[in-house]
mmCIF file of C-alpha atoms in Angstrom:
data_model
loop_
_atom_site.group_PDB
_atom_site.id
_atom_site.type_symbol
_atom_site.label_atom_id
_atom_site.label_comp_id
_atom_site.label_asym_id
_atom_site.label_seq_id
_atom_site.Cartn_x
_atom_site.Cartn_y
_atom_site.Cartn_z
ATOM 1 C CA ASN A 14 -2.254 13.385 1.437
ATOM 2 C CA ALA A 15 -4.576 15.779 3.283
ATOM 3 C CA GLY A 16 -3.015 14.821 6.648
ATOM 4 C CA VAL A 17 -5.273 15.515 9.609
ATOM 5 C CA THR A 18 -8.516 17.314 8.854
ATOM 6 C CA GLN A 19 -11.014 18.787 11.283
ATOM 7 C CA THR A 20 -14.505 20.159 10.909
ATOM 8 C CA PRO A 21 -15.992 22.626 11.612
ATOM 9 C CA LYS A 22 -13.333 25.332 11.829
ATOM 10 C CA PHE A 23 -15.604 27.509 13.997
ATOM 11 C CA GLN A 24 -18.688 26.717 16.087
ATOM 12 C CA VAL A 25 -20.890 28.612 18.477
ATOM 13 C CA LEU A 26 -23.126 26.683 20.820
ATOM 14 C CA LYS A 27 -25.615 27.560 23.459
ATOM 15 C CA THR A 28 -25.222 26.029 26.977
ATOM 16 C CA GLY A 29 -26.739 22.540 27.049
ATOM 17 C CA GLN A 30 -26.479 21.880 23.288
ATOM 18 C CA SER A 31 -24.602 18.859 22.046
ATOM 19 C CA MET A 32 -22.387 18.506 18.978
ATOM 20 C CA THR A 33 -19.698 16.409 17.401
ATOM 21 C CA LEU A 34 -16.304 17.642 16.336
ATOM 22 C CA GLN A 35 -15.038 15.616 13.348
ATOM 23 C CA CYS A 36 -11.443 14.499 12.879
ATOM 24 C CA ALA A 37 -10.046 12.355 10.102
ATOM 25 C CA GLN A 38 -6.542 11.331 8.981
ATOM 26 C CA ASP A 39 -5.315 9.667 5.824
ATOM 27 C CA MET A 40 -1.899 8.568 6.957
ATOM 28 C CA ASN A 41 -3.032 5.175 8.395
ATOM 29 C CA HIS A 42 -1.869 6.243 11.814
ATOM 30 C CA GLU A 43 -2.949 4.040 14.635
ATOM 31 C CA TYR A 44 -2.709 6.658 17.404
ATOM 32 C CA MET A 45 -5.092 9.617 17.572
ATOM 33 C CA SER A 46 -5.716 12.164 20.216
ATOM 34 C CA TRP A 47 -7.903 15.169 21.148
ATOM 35 C CA TYR A 48 -6.470 18.153 22.911
ATOM 36 C CA ARG A 49 -7.966 21.387 24.081
ATOM 37 C CA GLN A 50 -5.907 24.619 24.140
ATOM 38 C CA ASP A 51 -6.676 27.412 26.530
ATOM 39 C CA PRO A 52 -4.661 30.586 26.980
ATOM 40 C CA GLY A 53 -1.683 30.068 29.261
ATOM 41 C CA MET A 54 -2.408 26.393 29.757
ATOM 42 C CA GLY A 55 -0.749 24.698 26.792
ATOM 43 C CA LEU A 56 -2.438 21.671 25.364
ATOM 44 C CA ARG A 57 -4.341 19.295 27.581
ATOM 45 C CA LEU A 58 -5.202 15.770 26.547
ATOM 46 C CA ILE A 59 -8.949 14.940 26.490
ATOM 47 C CA HIS A 60 -9.168 11.426 25.069
ATOM 48 C CA TYR A 61 -6.958 9.274 22.957
ATOM 49 C CA SER A 62 -7.080 6.064 20.897
ATOM 50 C CA VAL A 63 -4.330 3.512 20.174
ATOM 51 C CA GLY A 64 -6.345 1.824 17.424
ATOM 52 C CA ALA A 65 -9.834 1.169 16.091
ATOM 53 C CA GLY A 66 -12.158 0.123 18.815
ATOM 54 C CA ILE A 67 -9.763 1.220 21.568
ATOM 55 C CA THR A 68 -10.134 4.517 23.413
ATOM 56 C CA ASP A 69 -9.082 5.901 26.816
ATOM 57 C CA GLN A 70 -9.273 9.048 28.897
ATOM 58 C CA GLY A 71 -6.669 11.700 29.081
ATOM 59 C CA GLU A 72 -6.187 14.498 31.567
ATOM 60 C CA VAL A 73 -9.491 16.372 31.088
ATOM 61 C CA PRO A 74 -12.146 13.850 29.840
ATOM 62 C CA ASN A 75 -15.235 15.107 31.689
ATOM 63 C CA GLY A 76 -18.053 16.287 29.404
ATOM 64 C CA TYR A 77 -16.621 14.577 26.310
ATOM 65 C CA ASN A 78 -17.113 11.180 24.606
ATOM 66 C CA VAL A 79 -15.139 9.579 21.854
ATOM 67 C CA SER A 80 -15.333 6.502 19.668
ATOM 68 C CA ARG A 81 -13.022 4.985 17.047
ATOM 69 C CA SER A 82 -14.858 2.706 14.675
ATOM 70 C CA THR A 83 -12.259 3.140 11.886
ATOM 71 C CA THR A 84 -8.567 3.853 11.733
ATOM 72 C CA GLU A 85 -9.243 7.142 9.862
ATOM 73 C CA ASP A 86 -11.907 8.773 11.978
ATOM 74 C CA PHE A 87 -11.924 9.903 15.661
ATOM 75 C CA PRO A 88 -14.929 12.119 16.415
ATOM 76 C CA LEU A 89 -15.278 14.039 19.707
ATOM 77 C CA ARG A 90 -18.747 14.499 21.189
ATOM 78 C CA LEU A 91 -19.761 17.213 23.555
ATOM 79 C CA LEU A 92 -22.683 15.885 25.507
ATOM 80 C CA SER A 93 -24.095 19.072 26.999
ATOM 81 C CA ALA A 94 -21.989 22.109 26.260
ATOM 82 C CA ALA A 95 -20.907 24.410 29.082
ATOM 83 C CA PRO A 96 -19.152 27.830 28.884
ATOM 84 C CA SER A 97 -16.032 26.143 30.436
ATOM 85 C CA GLN A 98 -15.688 24.165 27.242
ATOM 86 C CA THR A 99 -15.051 27.310 25.242
ATOM 87 C CA SER A 100 -11.628 26.499 23.683
ATOM 88 C CA VAL A 101 -9.629 25.599 20.702
ATOM 89 C CA TYR A 102 -9.741 21.857 20.002
ATOM 90 C CA PHE A 103 -7.007 20.042 18.177
ATOM 91 C CA CYS A 104 -6.975 16.545 16.882
ATOM 92 C CA ALA A 105 -3.626 14.800 16.332
ATOM 93 C CA SER A 106 -2.367 11.534 14.964
ATOM 94 C CA SER A 107 0.868 9.574 15.245
ATOM 95 C CA SER A 108 2.352 6.458 13.794
ATOM 96 C CA SER A 109 3.045 3.403 15.891
ATOM 97 C CA LEU A 110 5.604 2.049 13.469
ATOM 98 C CA ASP A 111 8.686 3.657 14.831
ATOM 99 C CA SER A 112 10.026 5.060 18.053
ATOM 100 C CA SER A 113 9.096 8.692 17.186
ATOM 101 C CA TYR A 114 6.291 10.277 19.130
ATOM 102 C CA GLU A 115 5.831 12.946 16.487
ATOM 103 C CA GLN A 116 2.228 14.048 16.388
ATOM 104 C CA TYR A 117 0.549 15.554 13.371
ATOM 105 C CA PHE A 118 -2.077 18.161 14.292
ATOM 106 C CA GLY A 119 -5.177 19.203 12.465
ATOM 107 C CA PRO A 120 -5.980 22.897 11.916
ATOM 108 C CA GLY A 121 -8.255 23.053 15.007
ATOM 109 C CA THR A 122 -11.842 23.907 15.839
ATOM 110 C CA ARG A 123 -12.580 27.158 17.700
ATOM 111 C CA LEU A 124 -15.621 26.531 19.877
ATOM 112 C CA THR A 125 -17.505 29.174 21.796
ATOM 113 C CA VAL A 126 -20.254 28.202 24.264
ATOM 114 C CA THR A 127 -22.541 31.011 25.343
ATOM 115 C CA GLY B 9 0.609 13.614 37.960
ATOM 116 C CA GLN B 10 3.415 14.699 35.690
ATOM 117 C CA GLN B 11 3.859 18.417 35.361
ATOM 118 C CA VAL B 12 5.867 20.188 32.677
ATOM 119 C CA MET B 13 6.699 23.843 33.214
ATOM 120 C CA GLN B 14 8.111 26.209 30.639
ATOM 121 C CA ILE B 15 9.772 29.565 31.128
ATOM 122 C CA PRO B 16 9.500 32.274 30.199
ATOM 123 C CA GLN B 17 5.887 32.558 29.303
ATOM 124 C CA TYR B 18 6.549 35.464 26.918
ATOM 125 C CA GLN B 19 9.710 36.779 25.274
ATOM 126 C CA HIS B 20 10.100 39.896 23.168
ATOM 127 C CA VAL B 21 13.450 40.179 21.325
ATOM 128 C CA GLN B 22 14.935 42.454 18.738
ATOM 129 C CA GLU B 23 15.522 40.773 15.417
ATOM 130 C CA GLY B 24 19.075 39.315 15.449
ATOM 131 C CA GLU B 25 19.126 38.657 19.222
ATOM 132 C CA ASP B 26 19.217 35.174 20.598
ATOM 133 C CA PHE B 27 16.321 33.462 22.392
ATOM 134 C CA THR B 28 16.048 30.521 24.818
ATOM 135 C CA THR B 29 13.154 28.738 26.339
ATOM 136 C CA TYR B 30 13.427 26.187 29.123
ATOM 137 C CA CYS B 31 11.307 23.169 29.954
ATOM 138 C CA ASN B 32 11.275 21.449 33.307
ATOM 139 C CA SER B 33 9.457 18.206 34.232
ATOM 140 C CA SER B 34 8.496 17.012 37.672
ATOM 141 C CA THR B 35 9.332 13.443 36.657
ATOM 142 C CA THR B 36 12.062 11.802 34.606
ATOM 143 C CA LEU B 37 11.152 11.656 30.942
ATOM 144 C CA SER B 38 11.804 8.898 28.432
ATOM 145 C CA ASN B 39 11.836 11.449 25.600
ATOM 146 C CA ILE B 40 10.839 15.039 24.852
ATOM 147 C CA GLN B 41 9.464 16.730 21.745
ATOM 148 C CA TRP B 42 9.389 20.328 20.719
ATOM 149 C CA TYR B 43 6.645 21.970 18.680
ATOM 150 C CA LYS B 44 6.104 25.382 17.138
ATOM 151 C CA GLN B 45 2.772 26.975 16.717
ATOM 152 C CA ARG B 46 2.387 30.091 14.555
ATOM 153 C CA PRO B 47 -0.227 32.634 15.524
ATOM 154 C CA GLY B 48 -3.661 31.279 14.546
ATOM 155 C CA GLY B 49 -2.079 27.937 13.494
ATOM 156 C CA HIS B 50 -1.626 24.513 14.825
ATOM 157 C CA PRO B 51 1.389 22.914 16.539
ATOM 158 C CA VAL B 52 4.047 21.618 14.196
ATOM 159 C CA PHE B 53 6.613 19.050 15.272
ATOM 160 C CA LEU B 54 10.195 20.273 15.331
ATOM 161 C CA ILE B 55 12.248 17.521 16.913
ATOM 162 C CA GLN B 56 12.460 14.708 19.430
ATOM 163 C CA LEU B 57 15.246 14.101 21.963
ATOM 164 C CA VAL B 58 15.701 10.728 23.547
ATOM 165 C CA LYS B 59 19.214 10.337 25.115
ATOM 166 C CA SER B 60 20.493 11.920 28.313
ATOM 167 C CA GLY B 61 22.586 14.988 27.445
ATOM 168 C CA GLU B 62 21.535 14.866 23.823
ATOM 169 C CA VAL B 63 22.063 17.993 21.725
ATOM 170 C CA LYS B 64 20.510 18.416 18.227
ATOM 171 C CA LYS B 65 20.699 21.307 15.850
ATOM 172 C CA GLN B 66 18.432 22.468 13.071
ATOM 173 C CA LYS B 67 20.005 25.513 11.338
ATOM 174 C CA ARG B 68 19.740 28.298 13.905
ATOM 175 C CA LEU B 69 17.861 26.142 16.432
ATOM 176 C CA THR B 70 19.718 24.130 19.137
ATOM 177 C CA PHE B 71 17.845 21.659 21.335
ATOM 178 C CA GLN B 72 19.232 20.072 24.516
ATOM 179 C CA PHE B 73 18.013 17.274 26.795
ATOM 180 C CA GLY B 74 19.345 17.383 30.337
ATOM 181 C CA GLU B 75 21.581 14.789 31.862
ATOM 182 C CA ALA B 76 18.899 13.769 34.282
ATOM 183 C CA LYS B 77 16.239 13.792 31.557
ATOM 184 C CA LYS B 78 14.062 16.178 33.531
ATOM 185 C CA ASN B 79 14.747 19.309 31.625
ATOM 186 C CA SER B 80 15.268 20.554 28.098
ATOM 187 C CA SER B 81 15.975 23.798 26.272
ATOM 188 C CA LEU B 82 15.533 25.364 22.886
ATOM 189 C CA HIS B 83 17.929 28.091 21.802
ATOM 190 C CA ILE B 84 17.463 30.201 18.685
ATOM 191 C CA THR B 85 20.500 32.054 17.431
ATOM 192 C CA ALA B 86 20.017 35.425 15.637
ATOM 193 C CA THR B 87 16.249 35.428 15.617
ATOM 194 C CA GLN B 88 14.266 36.363 12.505
ATOM 195 C CA THR B 89 10.699 37.527 12.148
ATOM 196 C CA THR B 90 9.838 34.037 10.804
ATOM 197 C CA ASP B 91 10.657 32.667 14.278
ATOM 198 C CA VAL B 92 7.493 34.372 15.731
ATOM 199 C CA GLY B 93 5.180 31.888 17.433
ATOM 200 C CA THR B 94 4.726 29.829 20.548
ATOM 201 C CA TYR B 95 7.143 27.046 21.322
ATOM 202 C CA PHE B 96 5.998 24.065 23.282
ATOM 203 C CA CYS B 97 7.827 21.190 24.812
ATOM 204 C CA ALA B 98 6.068 17.849 25.272
ATOM 205 C CA GLY B 99 7.463 15.415 27.770
ATOM 206 C CA ASN B 100 6.847 11.742 27.581
ATOM 207 C CA SER B 101 7.262 9.517 30.614
ATOM 208 C CA GLY B 102 6.516 6.246 29.006
ATOM 209 C CA GLY B 103 4.017 5.081 26.425
ATOM 210 C CA TYR B 104 2.429 6.953 23.621
ATOM 211 C CA GLN B 105 -0.089 8.796 25.661
ATOM 212 C CA LYS B 106 1.937 9.700 28.666
ATOM 213 C CA VAL B 107 2.714 12.965 26.856
ATOM 214 C CA THR B 108 2.356 16.201 28.794
ATOM 215 C CA PHE B 109 2.684 19.496 26.998
ATOM 216 C CA GLY B 110 4.381 22.517 28.622
ATOM 217 C CA THR B 111 2.604 25.808 28.888
ATOM 218 C CA GLY B 112 4.535 27.246 25.991
ATOM 219 C CA THR B 113 6.763 30.236 25.397
ATOM 220 C CA LYS B 114 5.395 32.952 23.178
ATOM 221 C CA LEU B 115 8.120 34.601 21.101
ATOM 222 C CA GLN B 116 7.721 38.043 19.562
ATOM 223 C CA VAL B 117 10.465 39.308 17.245
ATOM 224 C CA ILE B 118 10.725 43.064 16.784
ATOM 225 C CA PRO B 119 12.090 43.986 13.335
#
C-alpha cells in the first residue's frame, strides 16, 4: 500500500492564481482531511470529508474548496491564491471501522504564494 | 471554540536526559492522540488515550491522560538523538472531526 499520497511536493504560485492540490489514499478510509501547518501554530483543519459526496468546513476554510467524488481522492482547490496561504499542506485519512482516531498523513505540499 | 495549548514550545536536552511535554485543553476531551513529526516530515501517530487517568507506555515513552480529561503529557526517559522532532497532541471533543491539534513541542537532543 502506498498509504496517503500528495502531489505536488512543492509549488510556487503568483497572487491570484488558482491550483489544485491532489490527495489520494489506497486504504479504503472513509475519513479524509486537509490541514495547513504554519510555524508555531500546529496543524489547522481546513476541510474534511466523512465519505464520498460528503464534505464540511473545518477551522480555516476561507479561500479553499474541496470535493469528494470517490473514496480514494480528496483534492483541495485554491480559488485565488494569496500570500497568506503560503504554508505546508497535509492531507490525512482515517478509518471509521474502529474507535481509533488515528490519522495517516501524506508527505505534504509546500506552497509559496508570491 | 476548543483550544489546545502545549508547553514548552521548544526544549533542548542533552542526550540521556529526560523530556516532558504538556498538553492542556480548554474543554473536556473524549480522547487524545499524540503524534511525532521529524524535521521535514509529516506527523506520525504514536498513541491514543481514552480513559480518565490512563497511562500507556511505549518503550521509553510514557503517555498520561488527566483525571479530568482536559490535560495530557508525554514523557521520554533517557532521550536519544532519534527522538528529535516535534511532538503534537490532538484533542478530540466528540466526533471524528472535532480534533484540535496543539501547537507542538520541538525537541532538540544534543549528543
